[in-house]
mmCIF file of C-alpha atoms and ligand atoms in Angstrom:
data_model
loop_
_atom_site.group_PDB
_atom_site.id
_atom_site.type_symbol
_atom_site.label_atom_id
_atom_site.label_comp_id
_atom_site.label_asym_id
_atom_site.label_seq_id
_atom_site.Cartn_x
_atom_site.Cartn_y
_atom_site.Cartn_z
ATOM 1 C CA UNK Z 134 -0.117 0.243 0.157
ATOM 2 C CA UNK Z 135 1.461 3.481 -1.271
ATOM 3 C CA UNK Z 136 0.557 6.383 1.106
ATOM 4 C CA UNK Z 137 1.178 10.001 -0.550
ATOM 5 C CA UNK Z 138 0.829 13.385 0.853
ATOM 6 C CA UNK Z 139 -2.399 14.684 1.829
ATOM 7 C CA UNK Z 140 -4.876 15.178 4.468
ATOM 8 C CA UNK Z 141 -6.692 12.015 3.766
ATOM 9 C CA UNK Z 142 -3.152 10.202 4.562
ATOM 10 C CA UNK Z 143 -4.719 9.470 8.100
ATOM 11 C CA UNK Z 144 -7.630 7.614 6.599
ATOM 12 C CA UNK Z 145 -5.220 5.332 5.193
ATOM 13 C CA UNK Z 146 -4.302 3.367 8.529
ATOM 14 C CA UNK Z 147 -8.194 2.428 8.530
ATOM 15 C CA UNK Z 148 -7.768 0.931 5.015
ATOM 16 C CA UNK Z 149 -4.711 -1.128 6.387
ATOM 17 C CA UNK Z 150 -6.826 -2.240 9.450
ATOM 18 C CA UNK Z 151 -9.677 -3.470 7.299
ATOM 19 C CA UNK Z 152 -7.395 -4.836 4.882
ATOM 20 C CA UNK Z 153 -6.251 -7.186 7.337
ATOM 21 C CA UNK Z 154 -8.984 -7.841 9.076
ATOM 22 C CA UNK Z 155 -9.749 -9.626 6.086
ATOM 23 C CA UNK Z 156 -6.862 -11.710 6.170
ATOM 24 C CA UNK Z 157 -4.288 -9.916 3.540
ATOM 25 C CA UNK Z 158 -1.084 -9.011 4.895
ATOM 26 C CA UNK Z 159 0.294 -5.383 4.170
ATOM 27 C CA UNK Z 160 3.331 -3.539 3.625
ATOM 28 C CA UNK Z 161 3.349 0.106 3.455
ATOM 29 C CA UNK Z 162 5.638 2.507 1.073
ATOM 30 C CA UNK Z 163 5.052 6.410 1.854
ATOM 31 C CA UNK Z 164 6.106 9.109 0.122
ATOM 32 C CA UNK Z 165 8.176 12.068 2.497
ATOM 33 C CA UNK Z 166 5.091 14.244 1.793
ATOM 34 C CA UNK Z 167 2.674 11.896 3.389
ATOM 35 C CA UNK Z 168 5.182 11.230 6.398
ATOM 36 C CA UNK Z 169 4.095 15.140 7.122
ATOM 37 C CA UNK Z 170 0.858 13.918 7.574
ATOM 38 C CA UNK Z 171 1.112 10.952 9.548
ATOM 39 C CA UNK Z 172 4.300 9.837 10.978
ATOM 40 C CA UNK Z 173 5.474 6.380 9.624
ATOM 41 C CA UNK Z 174 5.546 4.765 13.318
ATOM 42 C CA UNK Z 175 1.901 4.102 12.951
ATOM 43 C CA UNK Z 176 2.007 2.030 9.986
ATOM 44 C CA UNK Z 177 4.817 0.003 11.244
ATOM 45 C CA UNK Z 178 2.616 -0.435 14.420
ATOM 46 C CA UNK Z 179 0.198 -1.456 12.773
ATOM 47 C CA UNK Z 180 1.167 -3.571 9.739
ATOM 48 C CA UNK Z 181 3.840 -5.109 11.924
ATOM 49 C CA UNK Z 182 6.191 -4.528 9.178
ATOM 50 C CA UNK Z 183 8.588 -2.237 8.327
ATOM 51 C CA UNK Z 184 7.555 1.046 6.187
ATOM 52 C CA UNK Z 185 9.429 1.953 3.350
ATOM 53 C CA UNK Z 186 10.224 5.743 2.425
ATOM 54 C CA UNK Z 187 13.569 6.276 1.193
ATOM 55 C CA UNK Z 188 14.638 5.403 -2.469
ATOM 56 C CA UNK Z 189 17.805 4.343 -1.007
ATOM 57 C CA UNK Z 190 17.902 1.366 1.355
ATOM 58 C CA UNK Z 191 20.033 0.204 4.146
ATOM 59 C CA UNK Z 192 23.435 1.288 2.924
ATOM 60 C CA UNK Z 193 25.097 -1.754 5.204
ATOM 61 C CA UNK Z 194 22.454 -4.279 3.375
ATOM 62 C CA UNK Z 195 22.814 -3.109 -0.415
ATOM 63 C CA UNK Z 196 20.303 -4.421 -2.618
ATOM 64 C CA UNK Z 197 17.292 -3.104 -5.097
ATOM 65 C CA UNK Z 198 15.136 -1.359 -2.411
ATOM 66 C CA UNK Z 199 11.864 -0.874 -4.791
ATOM 67 C CA UNK Z 200 12.508 -4.462 -6.078
ATOM 68 C CA UNK Z 201 12.586 -6.043 -2.772
ATOM 69 C CA UNK Z 202 9.663 -4.193 -1.559
ATOM 70 C CA UNK Z 203 7.640 -5.483 -4.357
ATOM 71 C CA UNK Z 204 8.524 -8.977 -4.041
ATOM 72 C CA UNK Z 205 5.886 -11.233 -3.296
ATOM 73 C CA UNK Z 206 2.968 -8.586 -3.261
ATOM 74 C CA UNK Z 207 -0.386 -9.735 -5.498
ATOM 75 C CA UNK Z 208 -1.376 -5.870 -5.693
ATOM 76 C CA UNK Z 209 -0.218 -2.616 -5.499
ATOM 77 C CA UNK Z 210 -2.524 0.114 -3.776
ATOM 78 C CA UNK Z 211 -2.064 3.756 -3.396
ATOM 79 C CA UNK Z 212 -4.182 5.258 -1.136
ATOM 80 C CA UNK Z 213 -4.260 8.076 -1.065
ATOM 81 C CA UNK Z 214 -2.901 9.241 -4.112
ATOM 82 C CA UNK Z 215 -1.949 12.957 -4.401
ATOM 83 C CA UNK Z 216 -2.169 14.901 -7.881
ATOM 84 C CA UNK Z 217 1.683 14.759 -7.847
ATOM 85 C CA UNK Z 218 1.963 10.970 -7.439
ATOM 86 C CA UNK Z 219 -0.507 10.409 -10.206
ATOM 87 C CA UNK Z 220 1.250 13.074 -12.486
ATOM 88 C CA UNK Z 221 4.637 10.793 -11.734
ATOM 89 C CA UNK Z 222 2.725 7.434 -12.263
ATOM 90 C CA UNK Z 223 1.290 8.756 -15.528
ATOM 91 C CA UNK Z 224 4.533 9.869 -16.855
ATOM 92 C CA UNK Z 225 6.523 6.857 -15.529
ATOM 93 C CA UNK Z 226 8.695 8.790 -13.447
ATOM 94 C CA UNK Z 227 10.471 7.061 -11.164
ATOM 95 C CA UNK Z 228 11.264 9.719 -8.349
ATOM 96 C CA UNK Z 229 10.386 8.044 -4.859
ATOM 97 C CA UNK Z 230 10.105 4.820 -3.632
ATOM 98 C CA UNK Z 231 6.634 4.694 -4.289
ATOM 99 C CA UNK Z 232 6.788 5.375 -7.870
ATOM 100 C CA UNK Z 233 9.443 3.028 -8.687
ATOM 101 C CA UNK Z 234 7.752 0.320 -6.917
ATOM 102 C CA UNK Z 235 5.035 1.342 -9.273
ATOM 103 C CA UNK Z 236 6.979 1.135 -12.473
ATOM 104 C CA UNK Z 237 9.101 -2.051 -11.182
ATOM 105 C CA UNK Z 238 5.561 -3.626 -10.589
ATOM 106 C CA UNK Z 239 3.975 -6.395 -12.384
ATOM 107 C CA UNK Z 240 0.659 -7.005 -10.971
ATOM 108 C CA UNK Z 241 -2.849 -5.139 -10.635
ATOM 109 C CA UNK Z 242 -2.469 -1.710 -9.353
ATOM 110 C CA UNK Z 243 -5.608 -0.052 -7.271
ATOM 111 C CA UNK Z 244 -5.433 4.095 -7.431
ATOM 112 C CA UNK Z 245 -7.598 5.941 -5.013
ATOM 113 C CA UNK Z 246 -7.224 9.772 -5.516
ATOM 114 C CA UNK Z 247 -7.387 12.583 -3.033
ATOM 115 C CA UNK Z 248 -7.302 16.397 -3.373
ATOM 116 C CA UNK Z 249 -8.364 19.542 -3.759
ATOM 117 C CA UNK Z 250 -11.730 19.970 -5.792
ATOM 118 C CA UNK Z 251 -9.720 22.290 -8.547
ATOM 119 C CA UNK Z 252 -6.498 19.656 -8.386
ATOM 120 C CA UNK Z 253 -8.830 17.133 -9.541
ATOM 121 C CA UNK Z 254 -10.874 18.927 -12.080
ATOM 122 C CA UNK Z 255 -7.073 20.217 -13.928
ATOM 123 C CA UNK Z 256 -6.996 19.141 -17.406
ATOM 124 C CA UNK Z 257 -3.938 18.131 -16.369
ATOM 125 C CA UNK Z 258 -5.078 15.796 -13.358
ATOM 126 C CA UNK Z 259 -7.727 14.488 -16.186
ATOM 127 C CA UNK Z 260 -5.203 13.632 -18.704
ATOM 128 C CA UNK Z 261 -2.943 11.644 -16.239
ATOM 129 C CA UNK Z 262 -6.131 9.664 -14.719
ATOM 130 C CA UNK Z 263 -6.915 9.038 -18.591
ATOM 131 C CA UNK Z 264 -3.589 7.541 -18.699
ATOM 132 C CA UNK Z 265 -3.519 5.318 -15.860
ATOM 133 C CA UNK Z 266 -6.821 4.463 -16.893
ATOM 134 C CA UNK Z 267 -5.413 3.451 -20.061
ATOM 135 C CA UNK Z 268 -2.504 1.845 -18.510
ATOM 136 C CA UNK Z 269 -4.931 -0.793 -16.830
ATOM 137 C CA UNK Z 270 -4.773 0.752 -13.682
ATOM 138 C CA UNK Z 271 -7.867 0.692 -11.434
ATOM 139 C CA UNK Z 272 -9.625 3.564 -10.252
ATOM 140 C CA UNK Z 273 -11.518 4.319 -7.273
ATOM 141 C CA UNK Z 274 -13.186 7.367 -7.745
ATOM 142 C CA UNK Z 275 -12.910 10.318 -5.026
ATOM 143 C CA UNK Z 276 -16.489 11.058 -3.670
ATOM 144 C CA UNK Z 277 -18.062 14.466 -3.619
ATOM 145 C CA UNK Z 278 -18.187 16.134 -0.430
ATOM 146 C CA UNK Z 279 -16.864 18.558 1.925
ATOM 147 C CA UNK Z 280 -12.907 19.230 1.445
ATOM 148 C CA UNK Z 281 -10.644 20.058 4.051
ATOM 149 C CA UNK Z 282 -10.098 23.502 2.810
ATOM 150 C CA UNK Z 283 -13.998 24.031 3.038
ATOM 151 C CA UNK Z 284 -14.997 23.664 -0.332
ATOM 152 C CA UNK Z 285 -17.767 21.377 -1.654
ATOM 153 C CA UNK Z 286 -17.081 19.003 -4.849
ATOM 154 C CA UNK Z 287 -15.107 15.983 -5.862
ATOM 155 C CA UNK Z 288 -12.120 14.992 -4.380
ATOM 156 C CA UNK Z 289 -12.724 13.364 -1.119
ATOM 157 C CA UNK Z 290 -10.942 10.126 -0.930
ATOM 158 C CA UNK Z 291 -13.248 6.954 -1.026
ATOM 159 C CA UNK Z 292 -14.744 5.589 1.745
ATOM 160 C CA UNK Z 293 -11.890 3.214 3.159
ATOM 161 C CA UNK Z 294 -14.709 0.325 3.025
ATOM 162 C CA UNK Z 295 -15.327 1.227 -0.811
ATOM 163 C CA UNK Z 296 -11.394 1.252 -1.423
ATOM 164 C CA UNK Z 297 -11.233 -2.082 0.190
ATOM 165 C CA UNK Z 298 -14.423 -3.651 -1.782
ATOM 166 C CA UNK Z 299 -12.086 -2.290 -5.117
ATOM 167 C CA UNK Z 300 -9.035 -4.253 -3.859
ATOM 168 C CA UNK Z 301 -11.082 -7.399 -3.470
ATOM 169 C CA UNK Z 302 -12.752 -7.168 -6.840
ATOM 170 C CA UNK Z 303 -9.316 -6.708 -8.764
ATOM 171 C CA UNK Z 304 -7.580 -9.820 -6.478
ATOM 172 C CA UNK Z 305 -11.189 -12.029 -7.238
ATOM 173 C CA UNK Z 306 -10.533 -11.006 -11.081
ATOM 174 C CA UNK Z 307 -14.135 -9.184 -10.955
ATOM 175 C CA UNK Z 308 -12.589 -5.856 -12.001
ATOM 176 C CA UNK Z 309 -10.372 -4.830 -14.767
ATOM 177 C CA UNK Z 310 -12.409 -6.669 -18.063
ATOM 178 C CA UNK Z 311 -11.964 -3.971 -21.177
ATOM 179 C CA UNK Z 312 -14.365 -5.756 -22.939
ATOM 180 C CA UNK Z 313 -15.531 -2.618 -24.236
ATOM 181 C CA UNK Z 314 -12.314 -0.956 -25.531
ATOM 182 C CA UNK Z 315 -12.675 0.620 -28.840
ATOM 183 C CA UNK Z 316 -16.187 0.329 -28.569
ATOM 184 C CA UNK Z 317 -18.350 3.657 -27.968
ATOM 185 C CA UNK Z 318 -21.403 3.618 -25.709
ATOM 186 C CA UNK Z 319 -24.201 6.136 -25.814
ATOM 187 C CA UNK Z 320 -26.181 6.318 -22.565
ATOM 188 C CA UNK Z 321 -29.135 8.810 -21.633
ATOM 189 C CA UNK Z 322 -29.776 9.672 -18.482
ATOM 190 C CA UNK Z 323 -31.982 11.329 -16.173
ATOM 191 C CA UNK Z 324 -35.294 12.857 -16.446
ATOM 192 C CA UNK Z 325 -36.681 15.323 -18.846
ATOM 193 C CA UNK Z 326 -38.516 18.615 -18.154
ATOM 194 C CA UNK Z 327 -41.512 19.785 -20.032
ATOM 195 C CA UNK Z 328 -41.821 23.564 -19.826
ATOM 196 C CA UNK Z 329 -45.137 24.737 -18.870
ATOM 197 C CA UNK Z 330 -43.973 28.166 -18.447
ATOM 198 C CA UNK Z 331 -40.888 30.001 -18.161
ATOM 199 C CA UNK Z 332 -40.213 28.631 -14.598
ATOM 200 C CA UNK Z 333 -43.058 25.636 -14.188
ATOM 201 C CA UNK Z 334 -42.651 22.464 -15.879
ATOM 202 C CA UNK Z 335 -43.845 18.690 -16.143
ATOM 203 C CA UNK Z 336 -41.230 16.610 -14.797
ATOM 204 C CA UNK Z 337 -40.622 13.085 -13.135
ATOM 205 C CA UNK Z 338 -38.374 11.413 -10.204
ATOM 206 C CA UNK Z 339 -35.909 9.917 -12.298
ATOM 207 C CA UNK Z 340 -32.634 10.812 -10.145
ATOM 208 C CA UNK Z 341 -29.935 9.465 -13.109
ATOM 209 C CA UNK Z 342 -28.390 7.204 -10.763
ATOM 210 C CA UNK Z 343 -28.765 4.417 -12.941
ATOM 211 C CA UNK Z 344 -27.553 5.925 -16.083
ATOM 212 C CA UNK Z 345 -24.202 7.064 -14.199
ATOM 213 C CA UNK Z 346 -23.835 3.723 -13.057
ATOM 214 C CA UNK Z 347 -23.751 2.329 -16.613
ATOM 215 C CA UNK Z 348 -21.558 5.415 -17.880
ATOM 216 C CA UNK Z 349 -18.807 4.058 -15.084
ATOM 217 C CA UNK Z 350 -18.999 0.512 -15.464
ATOM 218 C CA UNK Z 351 -18.924 1.360 -19.548
ATOM 219 C CA UNK Z 352 -15.693 3.471 -18.955
ATOM 220 C CA UNK Z 353 -14.150 1.138 -16.690
ATOM 221 C CA UNK Z 354 -14.483 -1.510 -19.504
ATOM 222 C CA UNK Z 355 -12.376 0.539 -21.750
ATOM 223 C CA UNK Z 356 -15.639 2.462 -23.623
ATOM 224 C CA UNK Z 357 -15.634 5.721 -25.081
ATOM 225 C CA UNK Z 358 -18.479 6.788 -23.441
ATOM 226 C CA UNK Z 359 -21.355 9.644 -23.780
ATOM 227 C CA UNK Z 360 -23.887 10.497 -21.528
ATOM 228 C CA UNK Z 361 -26.574 12.673 -22.866
ATOM 229 C CA UNK Z 362 -28.124 14.121 -19.859
ATOM 230 C CA UNK Z 363 -31.215 15.656 -18.482
ATOM 231 C CA UNK Z 364 -31.579 17.333 -15.245
ATOM 232 C CA UNK Z 365 -28.989 15.289 -13.322
ATOM 233 C CA UNK Z 366 -27.702 16.736 -9.904
ATOM 234 C CA UNK Z 367 -24.858 14.238 -9.598
ATOM 235 C CA UNK Z 368 -20.973 15.079 -9.692
ATOM 236 C CA UNK Z 369 -19.830 14.351 -13.210
ATOM 237 C CA UNK Z 370 -17.176 11.604 -13.602
ATOM 238 C CA UNK Z 371 -13.636 11.804 -15.843
ATOM 239 C CA UNK Z 372 -13.353 10.282 -18.448
ATOM 240 C CA UNK Z 373 -17.161 10.595 -19.721
ATOM 241 C CA UNK Z 374 -18.398 13.072 -22.219
ATOM 242 C CA UNK Z 375 -21.821 14.899 -21.142
ATOM 243 C CA UNK Z 376 -24.662 16.517 -23.378
ATOM 244 C CA UNK Z 377 -27.208 18.516 -21.780
ATOM 245 C CA UNK Z 378 -30.255 17.938 -23.107
ATOM 246 C CA UNK Z 379 -33.382 19.235 -20.484
ATOM 247 C CA UNK Z 380 -36.328 18.468 -22.586
ATOM 248 C CA UNK Z 381 -37.435 15.286 -24.488
ATOM 249 C CA UNK Z 382 -37.178 17.595 -27.781
ATOM 250 C CA UNK Z 383 -33.290 18.221 -26.635
ATOM 251 C CA UNK Z 384 -32.937 14.729 -26.133
ATOM 252 C CA UNK Z 385 -34.212 13.475 -29.087
ATOM 253 C CA UNK Z 386 -31.436 15.801 -31.309
ATOM 254 C CA UNK Z 387 -28.715 14.872 -29.004
ATOM 255 C CA UNK Z 388 -29.758 11.155 -29.092
ATOM 256 C CA UNK Z 389 -29.793 11.531 -32.995
ATOM 257 C CA UNK Z 390 -26.635 13.550 -33.556
ATOM 258 C CA UNK Z 391 -24.392 11.182 -31.310
ATOM 259 C CA UNK Z 392 -26.350 7.517 -32.215
ATOM 260 C CA UNK Z 393 -24.475 7.351 -35.906
ATOM 261 C CA UNK Z 394 -21.270 6.972 -34.334
ATOM 262 C CA UNK Z 395 -22.039 4.407 -31.254
ATOM 263 C CA UNK Z 396 -22.077 0.692 -31.399
ATOM 264 C CA UNK Z 397 -24.521 0.709 -28.396
ATOM 265 C CA UNK Z 398 -27.146 3.004 -27.191
ATOM 266 C CA UNK Z 399 -28.637 2.595 -23.618
ATOM 267 C CA UNK Z 400 -31.889 4.635 -23.427
ATOM 268 C CA UNK Z 401 -31.934 4.834 -19.627
ATOM 269 C CA UNK Z 402 -33.568 8.132 -19.203
ATOM 270 C CA UNK Z 403 -36.924 9.047 -18.070
ATOM 271 C CA UNK Z 404 -38.042 10.762 -21.202
ATOM 272 C CA UNK Z 405 -41.387 12.331 -21.050
ATOM 273 C CA UNK Z 406 -44.221 10.956 -22.900
ATOM 274 C CA UNK Z 407 -46.204 14.247 -23.238
ATOM 275 C CA UNK Z 408 -45.315 17.871 -23.128
ATOM 276 C CA UNK Z 409 -47.415 20.838 -22.965
ATOM 277 C CA UNK Z 410 -48.454 22.227 -26.396
ATOM 278 C CA UNK Z 411 -47.460 25.476 -25.920
ATOM 279 C CA UNK Z 412 -45.468 26.648 -22.846
ATOM 280 C CA UNK Z 413 -46.515 30.268 -21.925
ATOM 281 C CA UNK Z 414 -43.501 32.720 -22.285
ATOM 282 C CA UNK Z 415 -43.456 34.454 -19.210
ATOM 283 C CA UNK Z 416 -44.932 33.073 -16.055
ATOM 284 C CA UNK Z 417 -48.404 32.351 -15.571
ATOM 285 C CA UNK Z 418 -50.785 34.461 -13.494
ATOM 286 C CA UNK Z 419 -52.675 32.883 -11.177
ATOM 287 C CA UNK Z 420 -54.796 35.639 -10.018
ATOM 288 C CA UNK Z 421 -55.977 35.350 -13.710
ATOM 289 C CA UNK Z 422 -57.838 31.841 -13.398
ATOM 290 C CA UNK Z 423 -58.828 29.711 -10.599
ATOM 291 C CA UNK Z 424 -57.839 26.533 -12.613
ATOM 292 C CA UNK Z 425 -55.432 25.403 -15.172
ATOM 293 C CA UNK Z 426 -55.888 23.144 -18.026
ATOM 294 C CA UNK Z 427 -52.476 22.183 -19.351
ATOM 295 C CA UNK Z 428 -53.089 20.885 -23.006
ATOM 296 C CA UNK Z 429 -50.587 17.580 -23.612
ATOM 297 C CA UNK Z 430 -49.410 16.261 -26.828
ATOM 298 C CA UNK Z 431 -47.105 12.924 -27.251
ATOM 299 C CA UNK Z 432 -43.501 13.505 -27.525
ATOM 300 C CA UNK Z 433 -41.452 10.962 -30.034
ATOM 301 C CA UNK Z 434 -40.215 7.773 -28.896
ATOM 302 C CA UNK Z 435 -36.976 8.582 -29.098
ATOM 303 C CA UNK Z 436 -35.912 4.529 -28.602
ATOM 304 C CA UNK Z 437 -38.108 3.436 -31.422
ATOM 305 C CA UNK Z 438 -37.357 6.102 -33.885
ATOM 306 C CA UNK Z 439 -33.348 5.385 -33.487
ATOM 307 C CA UNK Z 440 -34.039 1.781 -33.781
ATOM 308 C CA UNK Z 441 -35.731 2.166 -37.235
ATOM 309 C CA UNK Z 442 -32.842 3.748 -37.914
ATOM 310 C CA UNK Z 443 -30.230 1.552 -36.816
ATOM 311 C CA UNK Z 444 -26.937 0.513 -38.731
ATOM 312 C CA UNK Z 445 -25.103 -2.221 -36.944
ATOM 313 C CA UNK Z 446 -25.904 -0.588 -33.202
ATOM 314 C CA UNK Z 447 -27.245 -2.886 -30.228
ATOM 315 C CA UNK Z 448 -30.241 -1.040 -28.252
ATOM 316 C CA UNK Z 449 -30.995 -1.598 -24.733
ATOM 317 C CA UNK Z 450 -34.075 0.250 -23.560
ATOM 318 C CA UNK Z 451 -35.381 0.408 -20.087
ATOM 319 C CA UNK Z 452 -39.004 -0.120 -18.606
ATOM 320 C CA UNK Z 453 -40.267 0.931 -15.331
ATOM 321 C CA UNK Z 454 -43.422 -0.550 -14.780
ATOM 322 C CA UNK Z 455 -45.690 -0.540 -11.662
ATOM 323 C CA UNK Z 456 -47.111 -3.805 -10.605
ATOM 324 C CA UNK Z 457 -47.193 -7.831 -11.443
ATOM 325 C CA UNK Z 458 -48.254 -7.424 -15.076
ATOM 326 C CA UNK Z 459 -45.026 -5.111 -15.865
ATOM 327 C CA UNK Z 460 -42.622 -7.475 -17.106
ATOM 328 C CA UNK Z 461 -45.418 -8.694 -19.519
ATOM 329 C CA UNK Z 462 -45.384 -4.756 -20.938
ATOM 330 C CA UNK Z 463 -41.629 -4.761 -20.523
ATOM 331 C CA UNK Z 464 -41.425 -7.665 -22.717
ATOM 332 C CA UNK Z 465 -43.930 -6.526 -25.473
ATOM 333 C CA UNK Z 466 -41.890 -3.181 -25.090
ATOM 334 C CA UNK Z 467 -38.813 -5.382 -26.953
ATOM 335 C CA UNK Z 468 -41.068 -6.375 -29.188
ATOM 336 C CA UNK Z 469 -42.442 -3.352 -30.181
ATOM 337 C CA UNK Z 470 -39.384 -0.677 -30.198
ATOM 338 C CA UNK Z 471 -37.745 -3.359 -31.956
ATOM 339 C CA UNK Z 472 -34.464 -3.412 -29.387
ATOM 340 C CA UNK Z 473 -32.414 -6.013 -28.174
ATOM 341 C CA UNK Z 474 -32.725 -5.914 -24.860
ATOM 342 C CA UNK Z 475 -35.216 -4.229 -22.271
ATOM 343 C CA UNK Z 476 -34.241 -3.860 -18.569
ATOM 344 C CA UNK Z 477 -37.383 -4.398 -16.148
ATOM 345 C CA UNK Z 478 -38.057 -2.782 -13.065
ATOM 346 C CA UNK Z 479 -40.552 -2.877 -10.796
ATOM 347 C CA UNK Z 480 -40.911 1.212 -10.112
ATOM 348 C CA UNK Z 481 -43.577 0.128 -7.098
ATOM 349 C CA UNK Z 482 -40.446 -1.370 -4.791
ATOM 350 C CA UNK Z 483 -39.705 1.078 -2.269
ATOM 351 C CA UNK Z 484 -35.751 2.044 -2.040
ATOM 352 C CA UNK Z 485 -35.694 0.572 -5.556
ATOM 353 C CA UNK Z 486 -35.984 2.148 -8.935
ATOM 354 C CA UNK Z 487 -36.019 5.453 -9.156
ATOM 355 C CA UNK Z 488 -34.056 7.737 -6.630
ATOM 356 C CA UNK Z 489 -32.521 4.692 -4.499
ATOM 357 C CA UNK Z 490 -29.045 3.581 -4.714
ATOM 358 C CA UNK Z 491 -30.172 0.086 -5.775
ATOM 359 C CA UNK Z 492 -32.415 -2.002 -7.894
ATOM 360 C CA UNK Z 493 -33.984 -4.997 -8.972
ATOM 361 C CA UNK Z 494 -33.908 -5.666 -12.502
ATOM 362 C CA UNK Z 495 -34.727 -8.481 -15.303
ATOM 363 C CA UNK Z 496 -33.006 -8.495 -17.858
ATOM 364 C CA UNK Z 497 -35.113 -9.289 -21.061
ATOM 365 C CA UNK Z 498 -32.892 -10.179 -23.979
ATOM 366 C CA UNK Z 499 -33.139 -11.959 -27.124
ATOM 367 C CA UNK Z 500 -32.569 -15.424 -26.324
ATOM 368 C CA UNK Z 501 -33.239 -15.338 -22.551
ATOM 369 C CA UNK Z 502 -34.504 -13.387 -19.153
ATOM 370 C CA UNK Z 503 -32.565 -13.055 -15.846
ATOM 371 C CA UNK Z 504 -34.398 -11.996 -12.824
ATOM 372 C CA UNK Z 505 -31.797 -10.599 -10.737
ATOM 373 C CA UNK Z 506 -31.983 -9.656 -6.938
ATOM 374 C CA UNK Z 507 -31.644 -6.402 -5.457
ATOM 375 C CA UNK Z 508 -28.373 -4.985 -6.129
ATOM 376 C CA UNK Z 509 -26.371 -1.628 -6.440
ATOM 377 C CA UNK Z 510 -27.002 0.067 -9.652
ATOM 378 C CA UNK Z 511 -23.272 0.098 -10.538
ATOM 379 C CA UNK Z 512 -23.510 -4.208 -10.051
ATOM 380 C CA UNK Z 513 -27.010 -3.681 -12.445
ATOM 381 C CA UNK Z 514 -24.671 -1.866 -14.796
ATOM 382 C CA UNK Z 515 -22.099 -4.469 -14.934
ATOM 383 C CA UNK Z 516 -25.032 -7.004 -15.338
ATOM 384 C CA UNK Z 517 -26.753 -5.088 -18.018
ATOM 385 C CA UNK Z 518 -23.211 -4.574 -20.248
ATOM 386 C CA UNK Z 519 -22.362 -8.301 -19.706
ATOM 387 C CA UNK Z 520 -25.900 -9.185 -21.343
ATOM 388 C CA UNK Z 521 -25.200 -6.454 -24.053
ATOM 389 C CA UNK Z 522 -21.500 -6.972 -24.671
ATOM 390 C CA UNK Z 523 -21.861 -10.151 -26.714
ATOM 391 C CA UNK Z 524 -24.449 -8.664 -29.043
ATOM 392 C CA UNK Z 525 -22.350 -5.873 -30.161
ATOM 393 C CA UNK Z 526 -19.713 -8.568 -30.866
ATOM 394 C CA UNK Z 527 -21.935 -10.510 -32.555
ATOM 395 C CA UNK Z 528 -22.392 -7.518 -34.938
ATOM 396 C CA UNK Z 529 -18.883 -6.527 -35.263
ATOM 397 C CA UNK Z 530 -18.236 -10.233 -36.602
ATOM 398 C CA UNK Z 531 -20.782 -9.841 -38.991
ATOM 399 C CA UNK Z 532 -19.697 -6.490 -40.336
HETATM 400 O O1 LIG E 103 -42.990 3.180 -23.555
HETATM 401 P P1 LIG E 103 -42.071 3.330 -22.393
HETATM 402 O O2 LIG E 103 -41.762 5.282 -22.059
HETATM 403 O O3 LIG E 103 -42.192 2.875 -20.907
HETATM 404 O O4 LIG E 103 -40.336 3.353 -22.850
HETATM 405 C C1 LIG E 103 -39.216 3.305 -22.000
HETATM 406 C C2 LIG E 103 -38.246 3.142 -22.531
HETATM 407 O O5 LIG E 103 -37.930 4.289 -23.931
HETATM 408 C C3 LIG E 103 -37.040 3.636 -21.938
HETATM 409 O O6 LIG E 103 -35.843 2.879 -22.458
HETATM 410 C C4 LIG E 103 -36.951 5.387 -22.649
HETATM 411 O O7 LIG E 103 -35.752 5.833 -22.495
HETATM 412 C C5 LIG E 103 -37.794 4.858 -23.749
HETATM 413 N N1 LIG E 103 -38.039 6.500 -24.413
HETATM 414 C C6 LIG E 103 -37.663 6.942 -25.513
HETATM 415 N N2 LIG E 103 -38.363 8.221 -25.796
HETATM 416 C C7 LIG E 103 -39.574 8.347 -25.108
HETATM 417 C C8 LIG E 103 -40.302 7.754 -24.250
HETATM 418 C C9 LIG E 103 -39.375 6.505 -23.599
HETATM 419 O O8 LIG E 103 -37.277 6.525 -25.722
HETATM 420 N N3 LIG E 103 -40.523 9.817 -25.422
#
């Protein structure tokens, strides 16, 4: 475990503890800056092992210190990873013991960045993170929240338990598939808002979480990801291109523009089925009338329209249904819209589907159906991509 300089360095003591509780042996390497935040003695005491800090080992025992440190290690974790260390790792600089260990290490590497929001969002850091991803490094995205400098935004070290989850996923071979490398995945996310007047709209409860999870999963599997998003209030992630499309009409235009270049479309957004025929210019004045009737018209079904235009794209639709007949309606949707996969979820289940962190889905594919138990939206996303990827492959081999 590499520890670099930052306020979050103290949290790596927790990471170390949890790893040990799960039965892993941990050796720690620190940068000199990290030592200004937490003493090496704490890591030495907890790990029960010598902590590496200096590039040059003991003059009394000559050897190749960075190679000795790596010996017998199954995985390298850097948590927290500072902007500086990330930059050195991306460029291949070997100026510290930690970065020398990284260059010399042959196994999987997990990096959990932590830094101030401006540093995290700087184009240089974005480039370096993209380079690390392309080099096969597994990223544990920082979280959004209140940072040590008082700013609110992305950059806070992921929770120690999530970092350990990521490490164990990699060790178990559950992470690291780059089976979508070279593919472009277009994902719609969020819920559209259809204006009634200049300030009011007809909207829905979609949070965008499922679309966000799909985008991150597809990116981590190597895809180029474009998210057409409607009114999602979640932090944007690196390595993903976002197009804003707040209304059904804007979403239709954006999806049509992006569709020809994609290999897979996942239409996850809750697109309004009806919109007010005329949106009033200003704000409607309630003193003018006791009741308001808004005439609504149907919007274009984007998924059905794109399905008629498709050349060799794989199409995935969602069906948020209420109640027991929902599954049958979702099956019907797959046929009617002529898409490859429909993901059914029961919008009546508390805490699942809209807004929640979990979902309960049934993946209705061309050959089979998979009814899955309740799981995180990220896990749902992985299962949806597992089902869709072979179809992309089949189309590619046909071409
Ligand atoms: O017919 P229903 O709205 O239930 O179908 C849901 C699926 O169709 C979702 O994938 C949704 O994104 C898509 N849809 C669409 N355009 C609309 C309405 C829904 O693409 N106007």
